[in-house]
Coordinates of C-alpha atoms and ligand atoms in Angstrom, one line a residue:
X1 CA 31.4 40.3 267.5
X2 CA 27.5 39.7 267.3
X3 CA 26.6 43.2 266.3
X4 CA 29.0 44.7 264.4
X5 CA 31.3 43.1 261.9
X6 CA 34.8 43.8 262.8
X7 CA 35.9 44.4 259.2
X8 CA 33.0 46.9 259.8
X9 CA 34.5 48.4 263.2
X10 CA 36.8 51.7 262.2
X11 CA 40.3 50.5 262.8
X12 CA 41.7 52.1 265.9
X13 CA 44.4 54.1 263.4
X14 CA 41.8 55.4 261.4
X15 CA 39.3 56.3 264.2
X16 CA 41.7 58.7 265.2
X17 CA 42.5 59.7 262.1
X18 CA 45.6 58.5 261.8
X19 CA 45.6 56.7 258.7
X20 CA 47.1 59.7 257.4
X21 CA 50.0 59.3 259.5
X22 CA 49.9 55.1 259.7
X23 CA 53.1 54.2 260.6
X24 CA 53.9 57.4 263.4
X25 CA 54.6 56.1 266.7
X26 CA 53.2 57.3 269.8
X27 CA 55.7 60.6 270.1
X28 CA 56.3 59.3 274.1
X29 CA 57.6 56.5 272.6
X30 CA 59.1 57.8 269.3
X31 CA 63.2 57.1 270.0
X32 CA 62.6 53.5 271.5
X33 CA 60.0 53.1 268.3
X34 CA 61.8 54.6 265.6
X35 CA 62.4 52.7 262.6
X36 CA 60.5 49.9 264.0
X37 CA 56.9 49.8 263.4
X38 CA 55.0 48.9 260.3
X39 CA 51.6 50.0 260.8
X40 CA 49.1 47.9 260.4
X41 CA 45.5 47.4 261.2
X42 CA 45.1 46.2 265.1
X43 CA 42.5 44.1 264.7
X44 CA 44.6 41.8 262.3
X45 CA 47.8 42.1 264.3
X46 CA 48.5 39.4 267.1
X47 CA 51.4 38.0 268.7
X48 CA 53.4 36.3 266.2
X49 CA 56.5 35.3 267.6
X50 CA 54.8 33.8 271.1
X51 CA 51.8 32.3 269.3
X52 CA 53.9 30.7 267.4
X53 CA 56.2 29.3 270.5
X54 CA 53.1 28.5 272.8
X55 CA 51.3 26.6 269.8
X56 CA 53.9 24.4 269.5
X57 CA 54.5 23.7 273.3
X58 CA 50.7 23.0 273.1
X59 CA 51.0 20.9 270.2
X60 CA 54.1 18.5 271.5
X61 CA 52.6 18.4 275.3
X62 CA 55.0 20.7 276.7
X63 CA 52.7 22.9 278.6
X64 CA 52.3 21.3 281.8
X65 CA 55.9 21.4 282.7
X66 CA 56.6 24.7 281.6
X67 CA 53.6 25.5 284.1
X68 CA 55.1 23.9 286.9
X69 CA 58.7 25.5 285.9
X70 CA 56.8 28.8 285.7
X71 CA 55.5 28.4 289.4
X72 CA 58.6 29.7 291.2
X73 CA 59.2 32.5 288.7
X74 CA 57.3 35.5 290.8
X75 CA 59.2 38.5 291.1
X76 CA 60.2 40.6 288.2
X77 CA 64.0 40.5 289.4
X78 CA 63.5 36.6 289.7
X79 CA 65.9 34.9 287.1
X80 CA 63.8 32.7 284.6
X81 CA 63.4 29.6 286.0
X82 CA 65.4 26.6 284.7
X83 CA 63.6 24.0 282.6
X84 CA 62.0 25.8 280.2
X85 CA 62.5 24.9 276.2
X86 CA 65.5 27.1 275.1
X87 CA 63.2 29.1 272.9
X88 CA 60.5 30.2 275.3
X89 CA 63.3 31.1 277.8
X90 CA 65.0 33.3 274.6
X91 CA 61.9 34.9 274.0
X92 CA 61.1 35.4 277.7
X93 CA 64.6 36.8 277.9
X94 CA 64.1 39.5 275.5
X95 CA 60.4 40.7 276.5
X96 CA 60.5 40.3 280.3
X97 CA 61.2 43.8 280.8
X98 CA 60.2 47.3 280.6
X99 CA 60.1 49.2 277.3
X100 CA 62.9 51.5 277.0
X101 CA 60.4 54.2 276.7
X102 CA 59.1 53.6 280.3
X103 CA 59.8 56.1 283.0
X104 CA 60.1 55.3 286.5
X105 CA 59.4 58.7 287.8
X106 CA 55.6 58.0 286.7
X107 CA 55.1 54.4 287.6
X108 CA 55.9 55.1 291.0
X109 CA 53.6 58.2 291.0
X110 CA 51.2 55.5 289.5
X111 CA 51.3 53.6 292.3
X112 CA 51.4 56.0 294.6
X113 CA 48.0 57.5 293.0
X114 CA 46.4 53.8 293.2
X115 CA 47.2 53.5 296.8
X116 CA 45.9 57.1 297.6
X117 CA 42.9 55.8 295.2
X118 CA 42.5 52.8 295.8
X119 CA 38.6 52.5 297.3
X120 CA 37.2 53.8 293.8
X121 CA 39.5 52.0 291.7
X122 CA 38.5 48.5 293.5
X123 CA 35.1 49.3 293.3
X124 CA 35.4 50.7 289.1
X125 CA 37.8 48.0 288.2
X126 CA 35.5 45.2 289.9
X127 CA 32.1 46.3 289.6
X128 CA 32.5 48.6 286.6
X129 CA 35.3 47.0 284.3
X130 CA 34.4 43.6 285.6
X131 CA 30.9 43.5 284.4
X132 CA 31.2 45.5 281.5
X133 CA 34.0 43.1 280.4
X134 CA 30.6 40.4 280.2
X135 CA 28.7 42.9 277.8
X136 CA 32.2 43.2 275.5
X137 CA 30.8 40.2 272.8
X138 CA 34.3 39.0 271.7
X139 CA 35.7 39.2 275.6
X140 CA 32.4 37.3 276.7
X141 CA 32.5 34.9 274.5
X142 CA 36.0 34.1 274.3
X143 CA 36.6 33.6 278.3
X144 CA 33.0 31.9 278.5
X145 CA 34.4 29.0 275.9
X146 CA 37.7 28.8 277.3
X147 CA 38.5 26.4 280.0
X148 CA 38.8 29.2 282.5
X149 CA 34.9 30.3 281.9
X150 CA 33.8 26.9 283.6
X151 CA 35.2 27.7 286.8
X152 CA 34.4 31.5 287.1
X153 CA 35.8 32.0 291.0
X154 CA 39.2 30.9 289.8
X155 CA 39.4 32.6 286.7
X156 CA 37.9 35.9 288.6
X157 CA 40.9 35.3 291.3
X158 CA 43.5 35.1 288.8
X159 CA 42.2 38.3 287.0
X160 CA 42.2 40.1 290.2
X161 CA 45.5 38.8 290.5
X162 CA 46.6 40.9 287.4
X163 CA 45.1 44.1 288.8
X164 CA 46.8 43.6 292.5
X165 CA 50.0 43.5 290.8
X166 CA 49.4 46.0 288.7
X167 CA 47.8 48.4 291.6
X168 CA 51.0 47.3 294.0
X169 CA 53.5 49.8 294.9
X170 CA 56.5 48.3 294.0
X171 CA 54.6 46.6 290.8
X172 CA 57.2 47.5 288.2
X173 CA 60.2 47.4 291.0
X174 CA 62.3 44.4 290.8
X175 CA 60.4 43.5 294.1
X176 CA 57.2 43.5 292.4
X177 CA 55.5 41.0 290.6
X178 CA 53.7 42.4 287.7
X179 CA 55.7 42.4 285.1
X180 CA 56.3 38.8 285.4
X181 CA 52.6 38.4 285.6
X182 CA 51.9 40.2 282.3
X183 CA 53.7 38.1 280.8
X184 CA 52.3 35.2 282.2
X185 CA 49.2 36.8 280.8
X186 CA 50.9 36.8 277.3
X187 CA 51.6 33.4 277.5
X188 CA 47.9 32.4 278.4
X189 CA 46.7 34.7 275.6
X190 CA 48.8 32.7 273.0
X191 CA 47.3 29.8 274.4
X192 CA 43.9 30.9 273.6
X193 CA 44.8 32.2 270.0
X194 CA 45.4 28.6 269.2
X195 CA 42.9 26.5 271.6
X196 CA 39.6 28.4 270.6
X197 CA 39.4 28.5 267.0
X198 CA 39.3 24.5 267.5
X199 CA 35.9 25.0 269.9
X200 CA 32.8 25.1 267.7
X201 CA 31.0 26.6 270.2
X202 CA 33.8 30.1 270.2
X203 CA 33.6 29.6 266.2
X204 CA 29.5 29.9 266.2
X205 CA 29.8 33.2 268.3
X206 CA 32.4 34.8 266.4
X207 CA 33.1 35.1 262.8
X208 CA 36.7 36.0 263.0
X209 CA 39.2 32.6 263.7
X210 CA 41.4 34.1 266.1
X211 CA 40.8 35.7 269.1
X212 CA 42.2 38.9 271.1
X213 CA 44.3 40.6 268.5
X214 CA 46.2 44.1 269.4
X215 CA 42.9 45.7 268.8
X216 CA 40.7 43.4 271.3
X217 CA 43.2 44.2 274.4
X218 CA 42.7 47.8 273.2
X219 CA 39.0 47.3 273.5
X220 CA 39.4 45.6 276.7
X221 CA 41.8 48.4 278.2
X222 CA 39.6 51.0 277.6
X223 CA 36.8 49.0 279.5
X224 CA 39.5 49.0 282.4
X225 CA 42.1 52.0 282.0
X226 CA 40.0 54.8 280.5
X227 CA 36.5 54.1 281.9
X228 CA 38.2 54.2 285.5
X229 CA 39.9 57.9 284.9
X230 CA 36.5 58.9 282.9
X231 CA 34.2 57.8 286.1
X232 CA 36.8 59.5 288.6
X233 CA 36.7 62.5 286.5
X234 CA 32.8 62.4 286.7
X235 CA 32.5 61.5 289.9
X236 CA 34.5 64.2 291.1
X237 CA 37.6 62.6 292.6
X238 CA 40.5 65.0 292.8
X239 CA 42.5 64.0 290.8
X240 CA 46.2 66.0 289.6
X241 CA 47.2 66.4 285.9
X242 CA 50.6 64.3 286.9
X243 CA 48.6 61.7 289.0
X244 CA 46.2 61.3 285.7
X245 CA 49.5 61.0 283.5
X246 CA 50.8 58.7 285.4
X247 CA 47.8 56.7 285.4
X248 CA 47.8 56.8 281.7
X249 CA 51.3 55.4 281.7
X250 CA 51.0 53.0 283.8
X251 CA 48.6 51.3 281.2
X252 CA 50.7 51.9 278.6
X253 CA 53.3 50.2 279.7
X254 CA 50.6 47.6 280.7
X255 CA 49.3 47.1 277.6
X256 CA 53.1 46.9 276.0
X257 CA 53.8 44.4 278.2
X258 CA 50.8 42.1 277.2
X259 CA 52.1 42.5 273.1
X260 CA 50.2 45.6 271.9
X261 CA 52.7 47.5 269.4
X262 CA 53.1 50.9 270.6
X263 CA 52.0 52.8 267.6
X264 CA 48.5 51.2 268.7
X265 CA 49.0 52.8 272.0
X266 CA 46.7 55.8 272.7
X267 CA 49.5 58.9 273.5
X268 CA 47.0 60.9 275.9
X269 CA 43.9 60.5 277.7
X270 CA 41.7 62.8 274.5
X271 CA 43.1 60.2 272.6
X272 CA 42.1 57.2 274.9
X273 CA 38.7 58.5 275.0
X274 CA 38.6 58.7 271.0
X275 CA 39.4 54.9 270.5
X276 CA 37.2 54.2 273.2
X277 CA 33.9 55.9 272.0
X278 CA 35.0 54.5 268.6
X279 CA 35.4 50.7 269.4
X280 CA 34.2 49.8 272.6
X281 CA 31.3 51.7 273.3
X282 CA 29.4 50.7 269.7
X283 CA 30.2 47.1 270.4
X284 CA 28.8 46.4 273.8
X285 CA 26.0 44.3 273.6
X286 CA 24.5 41.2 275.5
X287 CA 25.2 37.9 274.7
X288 CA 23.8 34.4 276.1
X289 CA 27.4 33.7 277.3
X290 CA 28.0 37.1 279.0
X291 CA 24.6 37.3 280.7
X292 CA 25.0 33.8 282.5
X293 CA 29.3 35.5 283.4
X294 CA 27.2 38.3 284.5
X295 CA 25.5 36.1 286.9
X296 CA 28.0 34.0 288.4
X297 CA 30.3 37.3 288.6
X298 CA 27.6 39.1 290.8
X299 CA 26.5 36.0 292.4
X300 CA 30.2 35.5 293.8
X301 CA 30.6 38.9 295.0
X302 CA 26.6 39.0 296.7
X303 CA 28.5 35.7 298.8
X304 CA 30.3 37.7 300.9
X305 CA 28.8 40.2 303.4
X306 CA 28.6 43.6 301.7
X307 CA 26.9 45.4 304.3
X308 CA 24.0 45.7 301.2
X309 CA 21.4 44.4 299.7
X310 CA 21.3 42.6 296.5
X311 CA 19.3 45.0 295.7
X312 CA 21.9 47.7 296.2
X313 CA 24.5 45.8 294.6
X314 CA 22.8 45.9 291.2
X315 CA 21.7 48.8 291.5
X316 CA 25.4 49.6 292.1
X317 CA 26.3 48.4 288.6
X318 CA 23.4 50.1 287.2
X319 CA 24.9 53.4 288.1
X320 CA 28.3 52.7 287.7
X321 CA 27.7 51.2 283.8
X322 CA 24.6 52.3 282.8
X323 CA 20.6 51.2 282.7
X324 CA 21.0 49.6 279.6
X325 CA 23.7 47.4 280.6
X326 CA 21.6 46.8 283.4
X327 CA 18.5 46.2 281.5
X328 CA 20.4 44.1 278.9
X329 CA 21.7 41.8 282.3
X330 CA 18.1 41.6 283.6
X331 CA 19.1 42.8 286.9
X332 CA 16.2 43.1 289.2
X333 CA 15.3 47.0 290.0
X334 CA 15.4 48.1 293.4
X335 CA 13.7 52.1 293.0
X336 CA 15.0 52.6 296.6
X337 CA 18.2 51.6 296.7
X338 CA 18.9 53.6 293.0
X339 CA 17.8 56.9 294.8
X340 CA 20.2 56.5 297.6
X341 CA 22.8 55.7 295.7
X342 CA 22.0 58.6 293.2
X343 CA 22.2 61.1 296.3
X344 CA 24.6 59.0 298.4
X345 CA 27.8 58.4 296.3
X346 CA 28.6 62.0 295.5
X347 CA 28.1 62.8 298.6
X348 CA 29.7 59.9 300.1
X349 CA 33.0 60.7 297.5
X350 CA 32.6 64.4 298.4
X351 CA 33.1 63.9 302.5
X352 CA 35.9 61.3 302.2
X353 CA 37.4 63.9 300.1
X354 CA 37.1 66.7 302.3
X355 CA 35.0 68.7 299.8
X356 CA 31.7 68.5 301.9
X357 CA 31.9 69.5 305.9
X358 CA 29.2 67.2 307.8
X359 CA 29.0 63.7 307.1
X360 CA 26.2 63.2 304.6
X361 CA 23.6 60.3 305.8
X362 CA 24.5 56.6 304.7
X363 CA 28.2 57.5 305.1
X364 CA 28.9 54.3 306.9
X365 CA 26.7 51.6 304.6
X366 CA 29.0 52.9 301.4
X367 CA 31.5 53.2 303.3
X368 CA 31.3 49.5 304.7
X369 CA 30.5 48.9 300.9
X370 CA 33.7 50.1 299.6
X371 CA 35.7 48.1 302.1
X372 CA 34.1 45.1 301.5
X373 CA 34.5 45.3 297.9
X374 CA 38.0 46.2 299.0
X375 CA 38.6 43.2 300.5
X376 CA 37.2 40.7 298.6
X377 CA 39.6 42.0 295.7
X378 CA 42.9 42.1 298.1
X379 CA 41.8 38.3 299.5
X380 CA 41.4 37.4 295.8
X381 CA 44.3 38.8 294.8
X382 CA 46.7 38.0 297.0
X383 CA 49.6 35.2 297.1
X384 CA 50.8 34.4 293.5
X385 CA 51.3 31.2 295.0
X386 CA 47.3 30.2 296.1
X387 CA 46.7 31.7 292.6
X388 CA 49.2 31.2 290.1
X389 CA 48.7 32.2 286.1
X390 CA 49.0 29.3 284.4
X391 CA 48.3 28.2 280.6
X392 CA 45.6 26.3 279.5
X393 CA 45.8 23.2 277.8
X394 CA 42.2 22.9 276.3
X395 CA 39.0 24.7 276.2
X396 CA 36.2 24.9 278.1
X397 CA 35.2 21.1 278.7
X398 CA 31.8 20.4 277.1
Ligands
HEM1 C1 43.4 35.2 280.5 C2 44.1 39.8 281.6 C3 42.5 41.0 277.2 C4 40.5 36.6 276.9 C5 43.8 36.3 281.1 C6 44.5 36.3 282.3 C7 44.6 37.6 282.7 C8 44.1 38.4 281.6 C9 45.3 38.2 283.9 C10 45.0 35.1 283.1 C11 44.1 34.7 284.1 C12 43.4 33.4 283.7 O1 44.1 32.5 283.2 O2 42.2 33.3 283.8 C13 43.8 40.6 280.4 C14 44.0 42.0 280.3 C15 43.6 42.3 279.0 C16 43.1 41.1 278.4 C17 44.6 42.9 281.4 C18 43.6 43.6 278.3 C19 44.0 44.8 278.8 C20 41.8 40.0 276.7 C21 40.9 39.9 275.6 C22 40.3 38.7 275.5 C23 40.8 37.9 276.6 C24 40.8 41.1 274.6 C25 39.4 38.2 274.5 C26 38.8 38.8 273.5 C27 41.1 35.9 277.8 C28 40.9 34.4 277.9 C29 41.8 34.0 279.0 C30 42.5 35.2 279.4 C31 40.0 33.6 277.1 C32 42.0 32.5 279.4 C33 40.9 32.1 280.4 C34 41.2 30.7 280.8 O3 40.9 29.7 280.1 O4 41.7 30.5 281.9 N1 43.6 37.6 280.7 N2 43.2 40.1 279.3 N3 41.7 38.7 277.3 N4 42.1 36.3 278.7 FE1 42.7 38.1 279.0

């Protein structure tokens, strides 16, 4: 955290004043939670019991085979695949599932809302989210140094990978996939807890030893979760007070499912938007690592035909994040492009959405826009198979 010391940084419980109350779990979750939570301080909880497992697989050279066991193990109904140490599959066992406190009703509204949606949640997930994720210090840092950040078209296809199981409609069906992923995810995250404190280059950028605790996946969800329902609000998109619950729940579960306790989890959107303005939005700042992300991210997505400039496509990100972002990422200015996208979008947003009666002018460059961006994430995203999750055995090589 190159700004702001994260002793420094509020803790999430107090930011929302709930140090009164430390200890309360979320009341959506209150009977599953009940006598279970000690509250602590997210930024110094992480994943104990996993960490623990996955260090130990890393330290005896385990890894690689529970990787290749891991491959056929897709679907969340898919038994847990044979040959993996008797304590990871125990663990697996007990956490490859959906909190009791998860309701079905809403995940399938979820999805349903993400298909209806899903134009503006490609483009706010990949060029909102996805950027902003390089101008997060700890995030930046942590995926630059890690073995993933050399190879940024792999590591951007698995992450995409994440969100197209998430976004699925069946993703929390036993025919979906993501609940397996997420805890791929969790496994990979353990990884990192134990391989970066040993790189000297992680350890110069952060002063902390061990990275993304319960409070940095917070952090990183309300880059992804909240700032998506906060831009759809502001941008107009009708949206109904179940699909925006749902929405919300969906991430909860999410976010349980990747190890955050749920008394850390944010109960409604107001409360979402707290935490956020609290510990993401003071913390975003540019670092050497994140610029040069920045860079190879955009640079990826300019490869395939957009239908747009490069010109429009930072400008893009400029308006979807902010000038300052886009100042502190050097992007080029392009004063022409910024005006039609300033008078375009809305208006764009407003015909798909039958608010506006004659097709406003430039329909069909943002419209070829969205689509492209559109498929670029869905041919990213796709077979588990061309892009499996798997954890990493080392760091970033020098
Ligand atoms: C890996 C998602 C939070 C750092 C991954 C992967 C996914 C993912 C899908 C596996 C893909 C891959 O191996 O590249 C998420 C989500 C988060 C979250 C949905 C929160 C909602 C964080 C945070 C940090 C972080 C807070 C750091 C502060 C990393 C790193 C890797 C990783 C370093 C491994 C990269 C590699 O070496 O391959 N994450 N993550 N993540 N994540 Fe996260």
């Amino acid at each position: 955290m190159s700004s702001l010391s994260r002793r420094s940084v509020l803790s999430l419980g107090a930011a929302l004043g709930l140090a009164s109350v430390a200890g309360a779990v979320p009341a959506w979750a209150r009977s599953a939670a009940a006598g279970t939570s000690t509250a602590t301080d997210p930024w110094w909880v992480w994943d104990d019991a996993v960490d623990r497992l996955v260090a130990a697989l890393l330290d005896s050279g385990q890894v690689p085979a529970v990787n290749s066991a891991m491959r056929s193990w897709v679907n969340n109904s898919d038994p847990l695949p044979g040959g993996l140490p008797a304590d990871l599959a125990a663990y697996l066992q007990q956490v490859n599932q959906l909190p009791s406190w998860a309701d079905r009703t809403k995940l399938r509204l979820a999805a349903d809302f993400n298909r209806r949606k899903d134009t503006y949640l490609f483009m706010l997930y990949g060029l909102g989210s996805g950027i902003m994720s390089t101008v997060i210090p700890r995030e930046a840092t942590a995926v630059y140094w890690s073995a993933g950040g050399a190879n940024m078209k792999d590591r951007a296809a698995k992450t995409f990978t994440f969100g197209y199981d998430l976004s699925e409609v069946s993703a929390f069906e036993p025919t979906g996939q993501f609940v397996v992923t997420a805890n791929k995810t969790r496994l990979v995250h353990a990884a990192v807890r134990h391989l970066l404190p040993r790189s000297p280059h992680w350890r110069a950028a952060n002063e902390e030893q061990i990275p993304i605790s319960n409070g940095d996946i917070l952090v990183t969800f309300h880059s992804l979760g909240t700032f998506v329902h906060r831009k759809l609000l502001e941008w107009h998109v009708p949206m109904s007070a179940a699909d925006e619950d749902a929405f919300l729940h969906m991430w909860q579960v999410a976010i349980h499912l990747l190890g955050v306790r749920d008394e850390f989890i944010p109960r409604t959107w107001a409360e979402a938007d707290a935490q956020s303005a609290q510990v993401l939005t003071p913390i975003l700042n540019p670092t050497p690592e994140g610029k040069e992300l920045a860079k190879e991210l955009l640079g990826l997505t300019a490869q395939v035909d957009l239908g747009v400039t490069r010109g429009f496509l930072n400008e893009f990100v400029r308006y979807v994040l902010s000038n300052e972002i886009g100042d502190w990422l050097e992007l080029p200015r392009d004063y022409a492009a910024a005006a039609l996208i300033r008078t375009g979008w809305p208006a764009y947003i407003a015909f798909r959405e039958g608010l506006l009666p004659v097709m406003p002018a430039g329909f069909y460059l943002f419209d070829q826009f969205v689509r492209a961006i559109a498929m670029l994430f869905l041919n990213n995203g796709t077979s588990p198979t061309s892009t499996p999750i798997t954890i990493p055995t080392a760091n970033r090589p020098e």
